[in-house]
Coordinates of C-alpha atoms in Angstrom, one line a residue:
M1 CA -0.1 -0.1 0.1
A2 CA 1.4 3.4 -1.0
S3 CA 2.2 5.8 1.6
H4 CA 0.3 9.1 1.6
R5 CA 2.2 11.1 4.3
R6 CA 2.9 14.8 3.8
P7 CA 6.7 15.8 3.0
K8 CA 8.3 16.9 6.0
Q9 CA 8.5 21.3 6.1
P10 CA 12.1 22.7 7.0
S11 CA 12.2 23.8 10.4
R12 CA 12.2 27.3 11.6
A13 CA 15.7 27.0 12.6
R14 CA 17.1 25.7 9.3
V15 CA 15.5 28.4 7.6
T16 CA 17.1 31.0 9.9
V17 CA 20.1 30.0 9.3
V18 CA 20.2 29.7 5.2
T19 CA 18.7 33.2 5.5
A20 CA 21.7 34.2 7.6
T21 CA 24.2 32.8 5.7
A22 CA 22.9 34.2 2.3
A23 CA 22.7 37.4 4.0
A24 CA 26.2 37.0 5.2
A25 CA 27.4 36.3 1.5
V26 CA 25.6 39.4 0.4
A27 CA 27.4 41.3 2.9
L28 CA 30.8 40.0 2.4
T29 CA 30.3 40.7 -1.1
S30 CA 29.3 44.2 -0.6
Q31 CA 32.5 44.7 1.7
A32 CA 34.7 43.1 -0.7
A33 CA 33.5 45.8 -3.3
Q34 CA 33.8 48.5 -0.8
A35 CA 37.1 47.3 0.3
D36 CA 38.6 47.5 -3.2
P37 CA 37.7 50.8 -4.9
K38 CA 39.1 52.0 -8.0
P39 CA 42.1 54.5 -6.7
S40 CA 41.8 58.2 -7.4
K41 CA 44.0 59.8 -9.6
S42 CA 45.7 61.4 -7.0
E43 CA 46.5 58.2 -5.2
V44 CA 47.6 56.7 -8.3
K45 CA 50.1 59.2 -9.1
A46 CA 51.3 59.1 -5.6
K47 CA 51.6 55.5 -5.4
V48 CA 53.3 55.3 -9.1
D49 CA 55.9 58.1 -7.8
K50 CA 56.9 56.2 -4.6
L51 CA 57.3 53.3 -7.3
S52 CA 59.1 55.2 -9.6
H53 CA 61.7 56.1 -6.4
E54 CA 62.1 52.6 -5.7
A55 CA 62.7 51.6 -9.4
G56 CA 65.4 54.7 -9.3
D57 CA 67.3 52.9 -6.5
A58 CA 66.8 49.4 -7.9
N59 CA 68.2 50.7 -11.6
E60 CA 71.5 52.0 -9.7
Q61 CA 72.0 48.7 -7.8
Y62 CA 71.5 46.9 -11.5
Y63 CA 73.7 48.6 -13.2
G64 CA 76.3 48.7 -9.9
A65 CA 76.4 44.9 -10.3
K66 CA 76.6 45.2 -13.9
E67 CA 79.8 47.3 -13.7
K68 CA 81.7 44.6 -10.8
Q69 CA 80.6 42.3 -13.7
Q70 CA 82.1 43.9 -16.5
K71 CA 85.4 44.4 -14.1
L72 CA 85.5 41.1 -13.0
E73 CA 85.0 39.5 -16.8
K74 CA 88.2 41.8 -17.4
E75 CA 90.2 40.7 -14.5
V76 CA 89.3 37.1 -15.7
G77 CA 90.1 37.1 -19.0
A78 CA 93.5 39.1 -18.5
L79 CA 94.4 36.3 -15.6
Q80 CA 93.4 33.4 -18.4
D81 CA 95.9 35.0 -20.9
K82 CA 98.5 34.8 -18.4
V83 CA 98.0 31.2 -17.6
A84 CA 97.9 30.6 -21.2
R85 CA 101.2 32.5 -21.9
G86 CA 102.4 30.8 -18.9
Q87 CA 101.8 27.2 -20.1
Q88 CA 103.5 28.1 -23.6
E89 CA 106.4 29.1 -21.9
I90 CA 106.3 25.8 -19.9
N91 CA 105.8 23.9 -22.8
T92 CA 108.6 25.6 -24.5
L93 CA 111.1 25.2 -21.8
R94 CA 109.9 21.5 -21.5
N95 CA 110.6 20.8 -25.5
G96 CA 114.1 22.2 -24.9
L97 CA 114.8 20.0 -21.7
G98 CA 113.8 16.9 -24.1
S99 CA 116.3 17.8 -26.8
L100 CA 119.0 18.5 -24.2
A101 CA 118.2 15.1 -22.9
A102 CA 118.1 13.5 -26.1
A103 CA 121.4 14.7 -26.8
Q104 CA 123.2 13.7 -23.8
Y105 CA 121.5 10.1 -24.3
R106 CA 123.0 10.0 -27.7
S107 CA 126.3 11.4 -26.6
G108 CA 126.5 9.3 -23.6
G109 CA 125.8 5.9 -25.5
I110 CA 129.6 5.6 -26.4
D111 CA 132.3 5.6 -23.8
P112 CA 134.5 8.9 -23.8
S113 CA 137.6 7.2 -24.5
V114 CA 136.4 5.0 -28.0
Q115 CA 135.0 8.4 -28.7
L116 CA 138.6 10.0 -28.0
F117 CA 140.2 7.1 -30.1
L118 CA 137.8 7.5 -32.6
A119 CA 137.6 11.1 -33.0
S120 CA 139.6 12.3 -36.0
D121 CA 140.3 15.4 -34.2
P122 CA 140.9 14.8 -30.8
D123 CA 140.6 18.4 -29.9
S124 CA 137.6 18.9 -31.6
F125 CA 136.0 15.9 -29.1
L126 CA 137.3 17.8 -26.3
D127 CA 135.4 20.9 -27.2
Q128 CA 132.2 18.8 -27.8
A129 CA 132.9 17.3 -23.9
S130 CA 133.1 20.7 -22.7
A131 CA 130.0 21.4 -24.2
L132 CA 127.9 18.8 -23.0
D133 CA 129.1 19.7 -19.3
Q134 CA 127.7 23.2 -20.2
L135 CA 124.3 21.5 -21.5
T136 CA 124.2 19.6 -18.4
A137 CA 124.1 23.1 -16.2
K138 CA 121.4 24.8 -18.8
Q139 CA 119.6 21.7 -18.1
T140 CA 119.6 21.9 -14.5
E141 CA 118.6 26.0 -14.9
T142 CA 115.8 25.0 -17.4
L143 CA 114.2 22.7 -14.7
E144 CA 114.6 25.3 -12.1
K145 CA 112.7 27.8 -14.6
I146 CA 110.1 25.2 -15.0
Q147 CA 109.3 24.5 -11.3
E148 CA 109.1 28.4 -10.8
K149 CA 106.6 29.1 -13.8
Q150 CA 104.8 26.1 -12.7
R151 CA 104.3 27.5 -9.0
V152 CA 103.2 31.0 -10.6
L153 CA 101.1 29.0 -12.9
A154 CA 99.3 27.0 -10.2
Q155 CA 98.7 30.4 -8.3
Q156 CA 97.1 32.3 -11.5
R157 CA 95.0 29.4 -12.0
K158 CA 93.9 29.6 -8.3
E159 CA 93.1 33.2 -8.7
A160 CA 91.5 33.0 -12.0
Q161 CA 89.2 30.2 -10.3
D162 CA 88.2 32.4 -7.4
K163 CA 87.4 35.3 -9.8
L164 CA 85.2 33.0 -11.7
G165 CA 83.3 32.0 -8.7
D166 CA 82.8 35.8 -7.7
L167 CA 81.5 36.5 -11.5
A168 CA 79.0 33.6 -10.7
D169 CA 78.1 35.3 -7.9
V170 CA 77.3 38.7 -9.6
R171 CA 75.8 37.3 -12.4
K172 CA 73.5 36.1 -9.9
T173 CA 72.9 39.3 -8.1
L174 CA 72.7 41.1 -11.3
G175 CA 69.6 38.8 -12.6
E176 CA 67.9 39.4 -9.1
K177 CA 68.6 43.2 -9.2
K178 CA 67.1 43.4 -12.8
K179 CA 64.3 41.3 -11.9
K180 CA 63.2 43.8 -8.8
L181 CA 63.8 46.7 -11.6
Q182 CA 61.5 45.6 -14.0
G183 CA 58.9 44.4 -11.1
K184 CA 58.8 48.1 -9.5
L185 CA 58.6 49.3 -13.2
A186 CA 56.0 46.9 -14.1
D187 CA 53.7 47.8 -11.2
A188 CA 54.1 51.5 -11.5
Q189 CA 52.8 50.7 -15.4
R190 CA 49.5 48.6 -13.7
L191 CA 48.5 51.3 -11.5
L192 CA 48.9 53.7 -14.7
N193 CA 46.6 51.7 -16.7
T194 CA 44.0 51.8 -14.0
L195 CA 43.7 55.5 -15.6
T196 CA 42.1 56.6 -19.0
V197 CA 44.5 57.6 -21.7
A198 CA 43.4 61.1 -21.0
E199 CA 43.9 61.2 -17.2
R200 CA 47.5 59.7 -17.9
E201 CA 48.2 62.7 -20.1
E202 CA 47.0 65.0 -18.3
M203 CA 49.4 63.6 -15.5
R204 CA 52.1 63.6 -17.9
E205 CA 51.7 67.2 -19.3
K206 CA 51.2 68.5 -15.7
D207 CA 54.7 66.9 -14.7
Q208 CA 56.3 68.5 -17.6
R209 CA 54.7 72.1 -16.5
A210 CA 55.7 71.8 -13.3
S211 CA 59.4 71.1 -14.5
R212 CA 59.5 73.8 -16.7
A213 CA 58.2 76.3 -14.2
A214 CA 61.1 75.0 -11.5
G215 CA 63.4 75.3 -13.9
D216 CA 62.3 78.7 -15.2
R217 CA 61.9 80.2 -11.2
V218 CA 64.8 78.5 -9.8
D219 CA 67.2 80.9 -7.7
L220 CA 70.6 79.2 -7.6
G221 CA 72.2 82.5 -5.4
N222 CA 75.6 83.5 -6.4
E223 CA 77.9 80.6 -4.9
V224 CA 81.3 80.3 -6.5
P225 CA 81.8 76.7 -7.8
A226 CA 84.8 74.8 -5.9
S227 CA 87.0 74.5 -9.6
A228 CA 86.6 75.4 -13.0
R229 CA 85.7 71.5 -14.0
G230 CA 82.6 71.6 -11.6
A231 CA 81.5 74.6 -12.8
A232 CA 81.7 73.2 -16.3
A233 CA 79.9 70.0 -15.5
L234 CA 77.2 71.8 -13.7
Q235 CA 76.6 74.0 -16.9
A236 CA 77.1 71.1 -19.3
A237 CA 74.1 69.4 -17.2
S238 CA 71.9 72.6 -17.3
T239 CA 71.9 72.1 -21.3
Q240 CA 70.0 69.1 -20.5
Q241 CA 67.0 70.1 -18.7
G242 CA 63.9 68.0 -19.9
K243 CA 65.6 65.5 -21.5
P244 CA 63.7 62.2 -19.9
Y245 CA 65.0 59.7 -17.4
R246 CA 65.6 56.2 -18.8
S247 CA 67.2 53.4 -16.7
G248 CA 70.6 52.9 -18.1
G249 CA 70.5 56.0 -20.1
T250 CA 74.3 57.7 -20.3
G251 CA 73.1 60.7 -22.7
P252 CA 72.6 62.5 -24.8
S253 CA 69.2 62.0 -25.5
S254 CA 68.3 60.3 -21.9
F255 CA 69.7 59.7 -18.5
D256 CA 69.8 58.2 -15.4
C257 CA 70.9 60.0 -12.1
S258 CA 74.5 58.6 -12.1
G259 CA 74.4 58.9 -15.9
L260 CA 73.7 62.5 -16.3
T261 CA 76.6 63.3 -13.6
Q262 CA 78.8 61.0 -15.6
W263 CA 78.0 62.5 -19.0
A264 CA 78.4 66.1 -17.4
Y265 CA 81.9 65.5 -16.2
A266 CA 82.8 64.2 -19.4
Q267 CA 81.8 67.5 -20.7
A268 CA 84.2 68.7 -18.3
G269 CA 87.3 66.7 -19.5
V270 CA 87.0 64.2 -16.2
N271 CA 86.3 60.6 -16.5
I272 CA 84.2 59.5 -13.3
S273 CA 82.8 55.8 -12.4
R274 CA 79.7 55.1 -14.0
V275 CA 76.9 54.4 -10.5
T276 CA 76.5 56.0 -7.7
Y277 CA 77.9 53.3 -5.5
T278 CA 81.6 53.9 -7.3
Q279 CA 80.9 57.9 -7.7
V280 CA 80.9 57.8 -4.1
N281 CA 84.7 57.2 -4.1
D282 CA 85.8 59.4 -6.9
G283 CA 86.7 62.6 -5.0
P284 CA 86.6 63.8 -1.0
R285 CA 83.7 63.5 1.1
I286 CA 82.0 66.9 2.2
G287 CA 79.4 68.0 4.5
R288 CA 76.4 69.6 3.7
S289 CA 77.8 73.0 4.7
A290 CA 80.6 72.8 2.7
L291 CA 78.7 72.1 -0.9
K292 CA 79.9 74.2 -3.6
P293 CA 78.2 74.3 -7.3
G294 CA 79.2 71.4 -9.3
D295 CA 80.0 68.8 -6.2
L296 CA 78.4 65.5 -6.5
V297 CA 75.5 65.3 -4.0
F298 CA 74.1 61.7 -3.0
F299 CA 70.7 60.6 -1.1
N300 CA 68.9 57.8 0.4
N301 CA 71.8 55.2 1.3
T302 CA 73.7 56.7 -1.8
S303 CA 71.4 55.0 -4.3
H304 CA 70.8 58.6 -5.9
V305 CA 73.1 61.5 -7.0
G306 CA 72.9 64.6 -8.5
L307 CA 74.8 68.0 -8.9
Y308 CA 74.8 70.4 -6.7
A309 CA 73.7 73.9 -8.6
G310 CA 73.4 76.1 -5.4
N311 CA 71.1 77.7 -3.0
N312 CA 70.1 74.2 -1.5
T313 CA 69.1 73.0 -5.2
V314 CA 70.3 70.2 -6.9
L315 CA 70.3 69.2 -10.7
H316 CA 69.3 65.7 -11.3
A317 CA 67.4 63.1 -13.1
P318 CA 64.9 61.9 -10.8
Y319 CA 63.6 58.5 -11.8
P320 CA 61.4 56.9 -14.3
G321 CA 58.6 58.8 -15.8
T322 CA 60.5 62.4 -15.0
V323 CA 63.0 64.7 -16.7
V324 CA 66.3 66.4 -15.9
R325 CA 65.3 69.1 -13.6
Y326 CA 66.4 71.4 -10.7
E327 CA 64.8 70.3 -7.4
S328 CA 65.4 71.5 -3.7
M329 CA 67.2 69.4 -1.2
N330 CA 64.5 69.4 1.3
T331 CA 62.1 67.4 -1.1
M332 CA 64.9 64.5 -2.2
G333 CA 65.3 62.4 0.8
S334 CA 67.9 61.8 3.3
F335 CA 71.3 63.2 2.3
Q336 CA 74.4 61.4 2.6
F337 CA 77.4 63.7 2.0
G338 CA 79.0 65.3 -1.1
V339 CA 81.7 64.5 -3.1
R340 CA 84.1 67.0 -4.9
I341 CA 85.3 65.9 -8.1
G342 CA 89.1 67.7 -8.7

């Protein structure tokens, strides 16, 4: 017989739980939407500027590692050349030693008294016997040379091997720095992409107008440069205002911070090194109160460099997305020290 029982209705408690769960899901969805609103244009700019500063620091670290790599590659190449030349010298000495030994063996194959008896010219034989004695002394000298060259060669090979180990470490560091630099730039670009094309263009034009206005109204005072070379470097850099920052840029169409300072001093006839971490050692260090126009000025743990222009102002290539411009030292972060180029 078929059952005619009525289906069991859900309890009031179960309905309440389901309803509460649905309400919670709606609330969480609403909160998530509210927690991740589209950033405003000013917020995007602030975040992009921060990332660009960090990218500028990463850029100097990357090119610092690259410069170290290039230096090590030259050192390794020079050592390997020395090793190759040393081995060739040893091979030449060994070949000569083998010829001497063969000559002695051939000469020693007949008793000297028999050789004297058979000699058609005894005086000639005696001259040859004397030459054999000289060959023995020369052979000893050759052996000593080989031993000494082998010691030097072993030392050079070890030095080259150590340098190759250092080079491998630097290449690994280089890859990490490059990845960090690219990551910062990519993050900044993703933020910029949240803006419309018109908003991005407006932001770019606003930055350019601000840079031009800063250059037009800059008051450098009347401070006297410490040297004619410093004055010439500053003058050269001033002609590059408005040129864009580019990672690895060394001029004349674009610059990074240390690329600008290196280029400027090259125009003054002075060769300085490539990145901030080596430019810090290109001259004596000086404090803020001793700065003169043309001095190098370092900021933010020496990750950034510019040229002191006078009246608490720096001429520099700030970071990606900006141009070469004058800027107050008060807005540039932590001042480290200045370096005076002779």
